Tab-separated table of C-alpha atoms in Angstrom:
chain	number	residue	atom	x	y	z
I	16	MET	CA	10.484	10.572	53.031
I	17	ARG	CA	12.621	9.826	50.015
I	18	LYS	CA	11.136	6.380	49.366
I	19	PRO	CA	7.469	7.553	49.200
I	20	LEU	CA	8.489	10.472	46.975
I	21	LEU	CA	10.415	8.133	44.662
I	22	PHE	CA	7.399	5.796	44.506
I	23	VAL	CA	5.084	8.685	43.564
I	24	MET	CA	7.447	9.859	40.820
I	25	LEU	CA	7.802	6.344	39.382
I	26	SER	CA	4.030	5.935	39.431
I	27	LEU	CA	3.586	9.196	37.524
I	28	VAL	CA	6.136	8.114	34.908
I	29	LEU	CA	4.363	4.789	34.409
I	30	ILE	CA	0.945	6.473	34.107
I	31	LEU	CA	2.241	8.992	31.574
I	32	SER	CA	3.902	6.227	29.549
I	33	ALA	CA	0.680	4.236	29.470
I	34	CYS	CA	-1.275	7.297	28.354
I	35	GLY	CA	1.242	7.977	25.625
I	36	SER	CA	0.975	4.428	24.352
I	37	GLY	CA	-2.793	4.678	24.254
I	38	VAL	CA	-2.722	7.862	22.191
I	39	GLN	CA	-0.258	6.394	19.746
I	40	GLY	CA	-2.357	3.285	19.282
I	41	SER	CA	-5.538	5.286	18.634
I	42	THR	CA	-4.129	7.020	15.573
I	43	GLY	CA	-4.385	3.880	13.416
I	44	GLY	CA	-1.894	1.199	12.545
I	45	THR	CA	-0.882	1.946	8.970
I	46	LEU	CA	2.845	1.783	8.239
I	47	PHE	CA	2.463	4.639	5.755
I	48	LYS	CA	2.309	7.806	7.838
I	49	ASP	CA	2.887	10.840	5.644
I	50	GLY	CA	1.119	12.918	3.021
I	51	ILE	CA	-1.211	11.116	0.653
I	52	ALA	CA	-0.967	7.822	2.573
I	53	GLU	CA	-2.144	9.452	5.777
I	54	TYR	CA	-4.987	11.126	3.889
I	55	ILE	CA	-6.115	7.781	2.437
I	56	GLN	CA	-5.771	6.041	5.794
I	57	THR	CA	-7.957	8.595	7.590
I	58	THR	CA	-10.521	8.945	4.788
I	59	TYR	CA	-11.215	5.414	3.558
I	60	MET	CA	-11.853	2.021	5.113
I	61	LEU	CA	-8.961	-0.422	5.389
I	62	GLN	CA	-9.955	-3.678	3.693
I	63	ASP	CA	-6.811	-5.810	3.755
I	64	VAL	CA	-3.030	-5.828	4.061
I	65	VAL	CA	-0.696	-7.905	1.906
I	66	SER	CA	2.853	-8.374	3.137
I	67	SER	CA	5.963	-10.095	1.886
I	68	GLN	CA	7.676	-12.934	3.705
I	69	GLU	CA	10.976	-11.507	2.493
I	70	GLY	CA	10.639	-8.332	4.519
I	71	SER	CA	7.929	-6.916	6.753
I	72	ALA	CA	8.578	-3.443	5.321
I	73	GLU	CA	7.314	-4.603	1.912
I	74	ILE	CA	3.573	-4.199	2.203
I	75	SER	CA	0.517	-3.224	0.252
I	76	GLU	CA	-2.572	-1.818	1.967
I	77	ILE	CA	-6.002	-2.014	0.358
I	78	TYR	CA	-8.744	0.491	1.139
I	79	ILE	CA	-12.322	0.827	-0.106
I	80	ALA	CA	-13.744	4.159	-1.294
I	81	GLU	CA	-17.474	3.615	-1.153
I	82	ASN	CA	-19.685	5.062	-3.899
I	83	GLN	CA	-16.775	6.758	-5.666
I	84	SER	CA	-15.657	6.242	-9.243
I	85	ILE	CA	-12.008	5.936	-10.228
I	86	GLU	CA	-12.206	9.334	-11.961
I	87	THR	CA	-13.660	11.097	-8.923
I	88	LEU	CA	-11.209	9.480	-6.564
I	89	ALA	CA	-8.183	10.190	-8.776
I	90	SER	CA	-9.188	13.851	-8.959
I	91	ASP	CA	-9.650	14.030	-5.189
I	92	LEU	CA	-6.227	12.504	-4.504
I	93	GLN	CA	-4.496	14.772	-7.020
I	94	ASN	CA	-6.128	17.819	-5.446
I	95	TYR	CA	-4.807	16.775	-2.053
I	96	GLU	CA	-1.262	16.069	-3.254
I	97	LYS	CA	0.173	16.215	-6.759
I	98	PRO	CA	1.611	12.852	-7.857
I	99	ARG	CA	5.016	12.338	-9.432
I	100	GLU	CA	3.395	10.385	-12.290
I	101	ILE	CA	-0.244	9.945	-13.348
I	102	SER	CA	-1.280	7.153	-15.676
I	103	GLU	CA	-4.210	7.124	-18.034
I	104	LYS	CA	-7.234	5.127	-16.954
I	105	LYS	CA	-7.376	1.790	-18.761
I	106	ASP	CA	-9.228	-1.446	-18.097
I	107	ASN	CA	-10.764	0.102	-14.987
I	108	LYS	CA	-7.334	0.836	-13.524
I	109	GLN	CA	-5.359	4.005	-12.864
I	110	VAL	CA	-2.021	4.538	-11.135
I	111	LEU	CA	-0.768	7.584	-9.243
I	112	VAL	CA	2.904	7.498	-8.284
I	113	TYR	CA	4.070	9.533	-5.305
I	114	ASP	CA	7.454	9.715	-3.585
I	115	ASN	CA	8.037	6.182	-2.258
I	116	LEU	CA	4.443	5.066	-2.902
I	117	PHE	CA	2.223	3.744	-5.669
I	118	VAL	CA	-1.492	4.489	-5.285
I	119	ILE	CA	-3.413	2.075	-7.512
I	120	LEU	CA	-7.117	2.584	-8.195
I	121	THR	CA	-9.253	-0.293	-9.455
I	122	ASN	CA	-12.932	-1.151	-9.549
I	123	ASP	CA	-14.139	-3.194	-6.610
I	124	PRO	CA	-15.045	-6.584	-8.136
I	125	ASP	CA	-17.623	-7.125	-5.383
I	126	ASN	CA	-19.338	-3.767	-5.859
I	127	PRO	CA	-18.871	-1.718	-9.058
I	128	GLU	CA	-20.059	1.394	-7.223
I	129	ASN	CA	-16.902	1.319	-5.097
I	130	THR	CA	-13.223	1.827	-5.907
I	131	MET	CA	-10.346	-0.060	-4.322
I	132	VAL	CA	-7.355	2.055	-3.318
I	133	GLU	CA	-4.135	0.084	-3.045
I	134	VAL	CA	-1.148	1.778	-1.415
I	135	SER	CA	2.130	-0.038	-2.136
I	136	ASP	CA	5.664	0.981	-1.304
I	137	TYR	CA	8.314	0.941	-4.037
I	138	GLU	CA	9.934	-2.204	-2.622
I	139	PHE	CA	6.696	-4.151	-2.828
I	140	VAL	CA	6.114	-3.091	-6.449
I	141	ARG	CA	9.759	-3.689	-7.404
I	142	ASN	CA	9.931	-7.183	-5.936
I	143	HIS	CA	6.445	-8.581	-6.420
I	144	TYR	CA	4.301	-6.858	-9.055
I	145	ASN	CA	3.848	-8.425	-12.467
I	146	PRO	CA	4.897	-5.797	-15.062
I	147	SER	CA	1.909	-6.768	-17.208
I	148	PHE	CA	-0.315	-5.093	-14.613
I	149	PHE	CA	1.028	-1.725	-15.787
I	150	ASP	CA	0.586	-2.382	-19.528
I	151	GLY	CA	-1.131	0.643	-21.044
I	152	LEU	CA	-0.767	2.562	-17.788
I	153	LEU	CA	2.934	3.348	-17.359
I	154	VAL	CA	5.633	2.683	-19.929
I	155	LEU	CA	8.461	0.441	-18.796
I	156	TRP	CA	11.213	3.067	-18.998
I	157	VAL	CA	9.217	5.217	-16.542
I	158	LEU	CA	8.915	2.242	-14.185
I	159	ASP	CA	12.646	1.543	-14.588
I	160	GLU	CA	13.368	5.103	-13.489
I	161	ILE	CA	10.887	5.143	-10.616
I	162	LEU	CA	11.991	1.768	-9.253
I	163	ASP	CA	15.670	2.507	-9.923
I	164	VAL	CA	16.298	-0.789	-11.723
I	165	ASP	CA	17.742	-1.112	-15.231
I	166	ASP	CA	15.322	-3.129	-17.374
I	167	TRP	CA	13.068	-3.813	-14.396
I	168	GLY	CA	10.209	-4.815	-16.671
I	169	LYS	CA	12.304	-7.302	-18.646
I	170	LYS	CA	13.842	-8.856	-15.545
I	171	GLN	CA	10.544	-9.049	-13.695
I	172	ARG	CA	8.744	-10.553	-16.697
I	173	GLN	CA	11.392	-13.279	-16.782
I	174	LYS	CA	10.838	-14.033	-13.112
I	175	CYS	CA	7.093	-14.126	-13.632
I	176	SER	CA	7.365	-16.383	-16.681
I	177	ASN	CA	9.443	-18.845	-14.646
I	178	ASN	CA	6.735	-19.019	-11.996
I	179	ASN	CA	3.736	-16.758	-12.312
I	180	ASP	CA	2.641	-17.615	-8.761
I	181	ASN	CA	5.619	-15.586	-7.530
I	182	CYS	CA	4.188	-12.428	-9.081
I	183	TYR	CA	1.441	-10.225	-7.748
I	184	GLY	CA	-1.189	-9.114	-10.223
I	185	GLY	CA	-2.935	-6.499	-8.148
I	186	TYR	CA	-5.453	-7.112	-5.399
I	187	GLY	CA	-8.502	-7.165	-7.646
I	188	SER	CA	-7.209	-10.050	-9.742
I	189	SER	CA	-5.303	-12.020	-7.121
I	190	GLY	CA	-7.167	-11.223	-3.933
I	191	GLY	CA	-3.753	-10.625	-2.385
I	192	LEU	CA	-2.536	-14.160	-3.031
I	193	PHE	CA	0.997	-14.753	-4.312
I	194	LYS	CA	4.154	-16.599	-3.335
I	195	THR	CA	7.511	-15.098	-2.534
I	196	PRO	CA	10.489	-16.680	-4.320
I	197	GLY	CA	11.783	-19.770	-2.568
I	198	SER	CA	8.671	-20.124	-0.456
I	199	SER	CA	6.046	-22.846	-0.661
I	200	SER	CA	3.475	-20.856	1.279
I	201	THR	CA	1.031	-18.294	-0.015
I	202	VAL	CA	1.300	-14.698	1.169
I	203	ARG	CA	-1.520	-12.344	1.932
I	204	GLY	CA	-2.891	-10.226	4.713
I	205	GLY	CA	-6.118	-10.663	6.622
I	206	THR	CA	-9.256	-8.592	6.360
I	207	SER	CA	-10.420	-5.633	8.359
I	208	SER	CA	-13.599	-3.598	8.207
I	209	VAL	CA	-12.398	-1.056	10.765
I	210	ARG	CA	-11.691	2.434	9.436
I	211	GLY	CA	-8.084	3.298	10.069
I	212	GLY	CA	-7.105	-0.196	11.174
I	213	GLY	CA	-3.502	-1.240	10.628
I	214	PRO	CA	-1.369	-4.047	9.302
I	215	GLY	CA	-1.543	-5.928	12.574
I	216	THR	CA	-5.318	-6.120	12.264
I	217	GLY	CA	-5.444	-8.947	9.817
I	218	LYS	CA	-2.085	-10.731	9.897
């Protein structure tokens, strides 16, 4: 009697584990799970994911907010969760800085009626963004403080001047293409038109 009972119990455990995995997978694949990131992930369509060869944790996710202006979208995001820093809008760009995340709003170059929402972790911004992207949006001393690097802007500008291909200029201008230092290959994610899809969708 013990063997059949043990078999039944093992079967139940396996079934429950499979069910649990299915539920987890259905919630979307974004690596950003909390607060404003979760709101963006469940509200807007994932367009692309850009990741660094230096570390899989350094990623930037790009979403599309259809038929929404930067102003409307910025107001909506601020109403959901107050940012740590809010930039002015300039050159069709605006930046909201949250704990551990930059939310960057830009016009969709393919459709001016839409706004692109880029969610980048601090590591991705610190290691890959060209400081010139933030000119007129956030002053360098604020970025130094947020990114916890003395003279981040000066150091990063030097790196970019040595090889501009190593610096990321935002998804709208680069399409997610850039090189990581010491690499000959170009880095970017794939594309996804599935709402709530995750980083694995397009890599």
